[in-house]
mmCIF file of C-alpha atoms in Angstrom:
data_model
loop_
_atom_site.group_PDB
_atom_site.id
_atom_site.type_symbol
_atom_site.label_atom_id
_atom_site.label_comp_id
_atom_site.label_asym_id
_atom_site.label_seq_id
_atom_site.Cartn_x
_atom_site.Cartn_y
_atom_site.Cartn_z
ATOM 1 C CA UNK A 1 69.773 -14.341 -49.587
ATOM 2 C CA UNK A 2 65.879 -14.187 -49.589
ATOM 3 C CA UNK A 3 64.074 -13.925 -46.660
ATOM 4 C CA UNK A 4 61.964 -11.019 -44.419
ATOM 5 C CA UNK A 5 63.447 -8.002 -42.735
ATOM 6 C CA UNK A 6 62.012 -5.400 -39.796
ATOM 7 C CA UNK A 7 63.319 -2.300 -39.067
ATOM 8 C CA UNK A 8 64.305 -0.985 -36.669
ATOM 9 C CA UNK A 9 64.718 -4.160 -33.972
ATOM 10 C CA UNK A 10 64.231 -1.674 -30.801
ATOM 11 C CA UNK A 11 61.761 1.419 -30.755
ATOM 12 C CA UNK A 12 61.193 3.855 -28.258
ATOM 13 C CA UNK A 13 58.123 6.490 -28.254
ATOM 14 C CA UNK A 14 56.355 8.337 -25.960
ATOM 15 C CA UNK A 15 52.894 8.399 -25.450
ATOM 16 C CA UNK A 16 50.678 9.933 -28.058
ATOM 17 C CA UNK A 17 53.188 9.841 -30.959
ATOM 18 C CA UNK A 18 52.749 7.197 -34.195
ATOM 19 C CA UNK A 19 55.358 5.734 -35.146
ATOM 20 C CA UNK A 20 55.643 3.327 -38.474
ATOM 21 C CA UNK A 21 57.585 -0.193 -38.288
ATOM 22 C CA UNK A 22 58.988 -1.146 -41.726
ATOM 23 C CA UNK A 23 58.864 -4.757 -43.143
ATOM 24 C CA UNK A 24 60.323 -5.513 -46.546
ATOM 25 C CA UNK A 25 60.392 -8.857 -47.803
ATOM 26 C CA UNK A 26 62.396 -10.542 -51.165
ATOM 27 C CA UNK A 27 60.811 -13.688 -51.555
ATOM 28 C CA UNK A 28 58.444 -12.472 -54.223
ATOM 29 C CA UNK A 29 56.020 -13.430 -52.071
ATOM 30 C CA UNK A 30 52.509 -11.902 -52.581
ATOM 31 C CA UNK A 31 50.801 -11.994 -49.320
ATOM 32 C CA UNK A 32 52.165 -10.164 -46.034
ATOM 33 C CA UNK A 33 50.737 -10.010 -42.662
ATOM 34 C CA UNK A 34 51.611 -8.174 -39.129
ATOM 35 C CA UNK A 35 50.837 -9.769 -35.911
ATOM 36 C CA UNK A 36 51.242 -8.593 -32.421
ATOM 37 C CA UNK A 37 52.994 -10.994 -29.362
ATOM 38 C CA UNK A 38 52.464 -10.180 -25.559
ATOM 39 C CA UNK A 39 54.180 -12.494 -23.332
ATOM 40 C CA UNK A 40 52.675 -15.806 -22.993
ATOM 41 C CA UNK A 41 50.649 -15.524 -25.400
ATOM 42 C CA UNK A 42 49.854 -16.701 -29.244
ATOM 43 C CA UNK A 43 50.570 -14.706 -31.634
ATOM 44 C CA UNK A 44 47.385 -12.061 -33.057
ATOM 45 C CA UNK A 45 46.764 -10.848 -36.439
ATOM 46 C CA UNK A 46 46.517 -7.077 -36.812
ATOM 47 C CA UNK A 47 46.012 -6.843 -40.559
ATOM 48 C CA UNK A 48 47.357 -8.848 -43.346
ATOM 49 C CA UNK A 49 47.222 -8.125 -47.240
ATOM 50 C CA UNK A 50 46.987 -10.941 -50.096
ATOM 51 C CA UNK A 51 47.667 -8.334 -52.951
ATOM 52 C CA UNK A 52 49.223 -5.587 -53.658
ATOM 53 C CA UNK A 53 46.740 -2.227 -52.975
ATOM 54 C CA UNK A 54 44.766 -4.256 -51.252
ATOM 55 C CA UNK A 55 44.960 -4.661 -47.089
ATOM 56 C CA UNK A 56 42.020 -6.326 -44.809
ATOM 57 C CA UNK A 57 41.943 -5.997 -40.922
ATOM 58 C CA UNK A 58 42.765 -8.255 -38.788
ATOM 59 C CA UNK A 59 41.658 -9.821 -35.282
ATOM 60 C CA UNK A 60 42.881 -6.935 -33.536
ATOM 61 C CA UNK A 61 43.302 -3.632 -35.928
ATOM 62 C CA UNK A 62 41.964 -1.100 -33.783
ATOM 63 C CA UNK A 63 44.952 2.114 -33.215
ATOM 64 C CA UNK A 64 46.649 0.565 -36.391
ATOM 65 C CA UNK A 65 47.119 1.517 -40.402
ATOM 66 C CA UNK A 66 48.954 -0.028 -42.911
ATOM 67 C CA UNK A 67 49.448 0.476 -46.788
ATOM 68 C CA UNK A 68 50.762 -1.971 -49.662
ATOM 69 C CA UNK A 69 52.199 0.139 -52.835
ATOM 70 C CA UNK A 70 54.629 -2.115 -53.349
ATOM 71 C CA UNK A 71 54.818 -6.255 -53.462
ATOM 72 C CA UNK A 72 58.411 -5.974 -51.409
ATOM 73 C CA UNK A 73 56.725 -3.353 -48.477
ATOM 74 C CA UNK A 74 54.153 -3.886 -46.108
ATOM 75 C CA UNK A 75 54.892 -1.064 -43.315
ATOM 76 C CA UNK A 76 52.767 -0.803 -39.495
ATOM 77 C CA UNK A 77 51.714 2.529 -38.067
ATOM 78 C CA UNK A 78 51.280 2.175 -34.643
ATOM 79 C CA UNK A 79 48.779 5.407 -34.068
ATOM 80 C CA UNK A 80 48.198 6.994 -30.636
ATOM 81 C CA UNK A 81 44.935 5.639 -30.708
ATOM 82 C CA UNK A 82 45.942 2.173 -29.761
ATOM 83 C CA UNK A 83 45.474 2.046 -26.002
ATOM 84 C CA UNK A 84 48.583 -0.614 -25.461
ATOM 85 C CA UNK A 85 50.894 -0.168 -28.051
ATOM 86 C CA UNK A 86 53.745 -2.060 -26.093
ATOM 87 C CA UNK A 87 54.779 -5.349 -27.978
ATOM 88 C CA UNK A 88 56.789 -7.625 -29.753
ATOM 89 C CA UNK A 89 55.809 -7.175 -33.453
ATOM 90 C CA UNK A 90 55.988 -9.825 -36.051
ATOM 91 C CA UNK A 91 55.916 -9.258 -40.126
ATOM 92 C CA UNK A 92 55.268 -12.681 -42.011
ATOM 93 C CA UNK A 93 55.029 -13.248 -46.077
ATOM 94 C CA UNK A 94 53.268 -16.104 -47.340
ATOM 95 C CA UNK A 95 53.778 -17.082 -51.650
ATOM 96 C CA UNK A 96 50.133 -16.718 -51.558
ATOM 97 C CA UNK A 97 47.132 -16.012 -49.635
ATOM 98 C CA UNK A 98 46.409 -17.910 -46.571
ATOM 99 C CA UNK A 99 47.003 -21.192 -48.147
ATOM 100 C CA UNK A 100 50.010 -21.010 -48.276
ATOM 101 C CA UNK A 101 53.070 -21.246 -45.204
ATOM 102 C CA UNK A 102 54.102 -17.578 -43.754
ATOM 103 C CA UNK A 103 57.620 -17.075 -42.790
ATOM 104 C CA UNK A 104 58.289 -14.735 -40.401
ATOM 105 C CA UNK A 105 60.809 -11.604 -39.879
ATOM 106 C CA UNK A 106 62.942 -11.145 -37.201
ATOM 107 C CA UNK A 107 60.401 -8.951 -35.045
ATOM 108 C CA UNK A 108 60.749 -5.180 -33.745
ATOM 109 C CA UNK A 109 60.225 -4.150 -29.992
ATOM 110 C CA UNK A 110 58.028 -1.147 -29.526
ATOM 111 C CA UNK A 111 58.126 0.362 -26.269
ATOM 112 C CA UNK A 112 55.587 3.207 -25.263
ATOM 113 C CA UNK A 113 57.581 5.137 -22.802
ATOM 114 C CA UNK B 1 36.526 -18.133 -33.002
ATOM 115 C CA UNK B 2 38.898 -20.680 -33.450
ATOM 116 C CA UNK B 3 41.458 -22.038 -30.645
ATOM 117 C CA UNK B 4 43.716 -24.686 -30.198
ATOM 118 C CA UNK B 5 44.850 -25.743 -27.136
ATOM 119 C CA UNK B 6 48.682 -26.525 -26.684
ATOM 120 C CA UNK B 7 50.542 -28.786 -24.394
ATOM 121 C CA UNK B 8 52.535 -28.750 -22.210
ATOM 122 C CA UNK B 9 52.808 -25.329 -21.671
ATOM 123 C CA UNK B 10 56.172 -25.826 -20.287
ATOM 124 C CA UNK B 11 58.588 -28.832 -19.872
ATOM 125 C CA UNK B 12 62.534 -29.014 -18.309
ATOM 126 C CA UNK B 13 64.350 -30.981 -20.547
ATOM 127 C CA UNK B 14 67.319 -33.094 -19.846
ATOM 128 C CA UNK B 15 70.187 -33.495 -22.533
ATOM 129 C CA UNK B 16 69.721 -36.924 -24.643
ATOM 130 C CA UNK B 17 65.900 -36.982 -23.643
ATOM 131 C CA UNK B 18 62.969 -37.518 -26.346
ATOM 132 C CA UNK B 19 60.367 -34.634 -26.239
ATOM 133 C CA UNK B 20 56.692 -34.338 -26.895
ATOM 134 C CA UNK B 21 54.028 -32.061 -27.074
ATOM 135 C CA UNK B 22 50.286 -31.109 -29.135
ATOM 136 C CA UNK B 23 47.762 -29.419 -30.757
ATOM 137 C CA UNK B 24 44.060 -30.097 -30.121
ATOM 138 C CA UNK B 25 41.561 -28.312 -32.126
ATOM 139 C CA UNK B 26 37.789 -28.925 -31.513
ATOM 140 C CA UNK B 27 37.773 -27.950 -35.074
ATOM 141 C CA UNK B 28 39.073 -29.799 -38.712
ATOM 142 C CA UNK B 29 42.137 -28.211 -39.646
ATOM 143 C CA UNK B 30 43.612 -28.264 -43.175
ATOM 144 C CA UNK B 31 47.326 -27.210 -42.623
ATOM 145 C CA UNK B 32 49.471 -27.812 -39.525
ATOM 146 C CA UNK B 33 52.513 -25.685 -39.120
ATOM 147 C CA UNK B 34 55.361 -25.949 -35.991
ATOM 148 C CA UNK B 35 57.526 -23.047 -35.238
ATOM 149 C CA UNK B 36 60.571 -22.721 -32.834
ATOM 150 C CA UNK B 37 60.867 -19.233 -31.789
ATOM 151 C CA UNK B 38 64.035 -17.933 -29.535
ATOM 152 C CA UNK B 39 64.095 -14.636 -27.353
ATOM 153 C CA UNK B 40 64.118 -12.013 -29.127
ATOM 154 C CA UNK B 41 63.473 -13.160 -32.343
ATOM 155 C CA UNK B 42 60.809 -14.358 -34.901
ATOM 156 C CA UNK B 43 59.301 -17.735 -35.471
ATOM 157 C CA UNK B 44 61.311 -19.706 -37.992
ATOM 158 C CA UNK B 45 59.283 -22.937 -39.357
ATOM 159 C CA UNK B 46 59.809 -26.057 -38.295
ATOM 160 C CA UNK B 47 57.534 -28.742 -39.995
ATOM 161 C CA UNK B 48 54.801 -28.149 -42.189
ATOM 162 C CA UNK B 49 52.021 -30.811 -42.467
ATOM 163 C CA UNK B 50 49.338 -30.552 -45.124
ATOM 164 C CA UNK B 51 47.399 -33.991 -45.377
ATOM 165 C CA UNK B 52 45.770 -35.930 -42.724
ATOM 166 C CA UNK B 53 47.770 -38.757 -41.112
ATOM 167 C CA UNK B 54 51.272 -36.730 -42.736
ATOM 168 C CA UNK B 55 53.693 -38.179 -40.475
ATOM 169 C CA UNK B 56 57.414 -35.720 -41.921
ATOM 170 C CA UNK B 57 60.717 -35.811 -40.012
ATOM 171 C CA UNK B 58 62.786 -32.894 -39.967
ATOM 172 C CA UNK B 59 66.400 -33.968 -38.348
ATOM 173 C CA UNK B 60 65.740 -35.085 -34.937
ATOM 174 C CA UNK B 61 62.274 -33.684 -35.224
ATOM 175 C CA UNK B 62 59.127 -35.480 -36.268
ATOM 176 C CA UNK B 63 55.972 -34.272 -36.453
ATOM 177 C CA UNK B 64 52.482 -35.851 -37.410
ATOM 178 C CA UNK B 65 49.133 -34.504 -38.614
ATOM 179 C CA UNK B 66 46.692 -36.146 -36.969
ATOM 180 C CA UNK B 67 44.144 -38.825 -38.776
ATOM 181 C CA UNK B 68 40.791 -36.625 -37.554
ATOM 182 C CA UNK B 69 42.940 -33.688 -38.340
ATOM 183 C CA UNK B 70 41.657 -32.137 -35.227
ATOM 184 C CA UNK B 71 45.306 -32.774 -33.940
ATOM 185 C CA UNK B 72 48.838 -33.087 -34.621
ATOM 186 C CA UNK B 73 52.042 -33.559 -32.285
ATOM 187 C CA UNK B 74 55.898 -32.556 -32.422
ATOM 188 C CA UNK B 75 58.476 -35.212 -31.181
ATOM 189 C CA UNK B 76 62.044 -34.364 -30.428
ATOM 190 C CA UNK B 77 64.980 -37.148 -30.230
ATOM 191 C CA UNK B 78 67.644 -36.856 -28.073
ATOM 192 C CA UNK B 79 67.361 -32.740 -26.569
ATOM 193 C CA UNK B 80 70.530 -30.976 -27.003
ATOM 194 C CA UNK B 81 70.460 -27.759 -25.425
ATOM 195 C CA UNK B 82 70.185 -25.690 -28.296
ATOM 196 C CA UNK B 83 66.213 -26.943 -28.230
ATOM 197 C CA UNK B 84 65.395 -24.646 -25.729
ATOM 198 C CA UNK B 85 62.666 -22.455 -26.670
ATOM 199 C CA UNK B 86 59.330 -21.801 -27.269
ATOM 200 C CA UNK B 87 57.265 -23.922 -29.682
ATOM 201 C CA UNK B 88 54.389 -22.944 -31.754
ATOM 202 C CA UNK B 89 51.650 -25.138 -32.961
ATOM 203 C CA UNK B 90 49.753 -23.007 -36.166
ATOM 204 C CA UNK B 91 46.735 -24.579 -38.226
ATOM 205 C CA UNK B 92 44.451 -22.907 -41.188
ATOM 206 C CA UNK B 93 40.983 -24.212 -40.149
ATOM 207 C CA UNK B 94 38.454 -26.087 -42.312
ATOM 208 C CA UNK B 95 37.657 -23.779 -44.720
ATOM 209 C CA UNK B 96 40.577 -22.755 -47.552
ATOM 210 C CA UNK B 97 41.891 -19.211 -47.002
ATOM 211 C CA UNK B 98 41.032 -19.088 -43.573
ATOM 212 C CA UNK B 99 43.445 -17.221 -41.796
ATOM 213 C CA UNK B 100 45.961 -19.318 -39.456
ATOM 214 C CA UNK B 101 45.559 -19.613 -35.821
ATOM 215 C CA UNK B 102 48.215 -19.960 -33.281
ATOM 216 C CA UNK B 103 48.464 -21.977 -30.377
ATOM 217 C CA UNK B 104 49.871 -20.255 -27.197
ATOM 218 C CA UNK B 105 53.372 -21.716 -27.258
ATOM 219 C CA UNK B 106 55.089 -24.546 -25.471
ATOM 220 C CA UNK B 107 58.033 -23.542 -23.290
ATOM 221 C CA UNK B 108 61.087 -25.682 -23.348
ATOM 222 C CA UNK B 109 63.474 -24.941 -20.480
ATOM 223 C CA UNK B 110 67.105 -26.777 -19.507
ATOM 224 C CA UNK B 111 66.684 -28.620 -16.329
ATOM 225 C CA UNK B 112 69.681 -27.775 -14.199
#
């Protein structure tokens, strides 16, 4: 079946520590993007990536990283820099750049303990 | 930058009612996208709308991109209560590749 996972569904991390959320997708889809959810609230883009090697920033990037070696992977590192790191987090993939539809994954929840 | 302003932000359904809610956008939009999203979990897609006065049906689940395509709405027929949830309206803006914007979610409780 083709479709988006996220890894792991709960996290737990104390304060000051990074800690790297995994998103693998196999729709052969060539754009990903991660987005952030706090309750009651629309969903914001962090950073998003229409190729592979190649990653842009988002609305709200700050305390984040991300790479994109590989077409399938798009991981999050959520760095002790980021001030409120406590979330719902959201990986989508979209055939193509923002044109096209994103799906989304099933979402991971950090909590900063 | 851009918004669009969703409503209702809630609503109490009864079983076997009809549901509505929107989108507004002071803005043209080129795509219109509804998700459903339950606790927990991540947005799965709905309807997706891609030409001005698109009017698609999706089950018991219509949903229309409006003429000035500043707007669109999502209808429901008949609520079972399986529909509760929280509904997102997403749009790309004017301009191709534009990133997609989200509206803040419509809330769709039981009413007991």
């Amino acid at each position: 079946d083709g479709g988006i996972t996220q890894s792991p569904k709960y996290l737990f991390r104390k304060e000051g520590q990074n800690v790297t959320l995994s998103c693998e997708q196999n729709l052969n889809h060539d754009a990903m993007y991660w987005y952030r959810q706090d309750p009651g609230q629309g969903l914001r883009l962090i950073y998003y990536s229409q190729i592979v090697n190649d990653f842009q920033k988002g609305d709200i990037a700050e305390g984040y990283s991300v790479s994109r070696e590989k077409k399938e992977s798009f991981p999050l590192t959520v760095t002790s820099a980021q001030k409120n790191p406590t979330a719902f987090y959201l990986c989508a993939s979209s055939i193509q750049g923002f044109a096209g539809t994103q799906y989304f994954g099933p979402g991971t929840r950090l909590t900063v303990l | 930058g851009q918004q669009l302003n969703q409503s209702p932000q809630s609503m109490f359904i009864q079983e076997g009612e009809d549901v509505s809610m929107n989108c507004t956008s002071s803005s043209i939009f080129n795509t219109w996208l509804w998700y459903k999203q339950d606790p927990g979990e991540g947005p799965v897609l709905l309807i997706a709308l891609y030409k001005a006065g698109e009017l698609t049906s999706n089950g018991r689940l219509t949903a229309q991109f409006g003429i000035t395509r500043k707007d669109s709405f999502l209808n429901i027929s008949a609520s079972i209560p399986s529909d509760v949830g929280i509904y997102f309206c997403a749009g790309q803006p004017g301009e191709y590749g534009n990133k997609l914007v989200f509206g803040a979610g419509t809330i769709l409780r039981v009413k007991s």
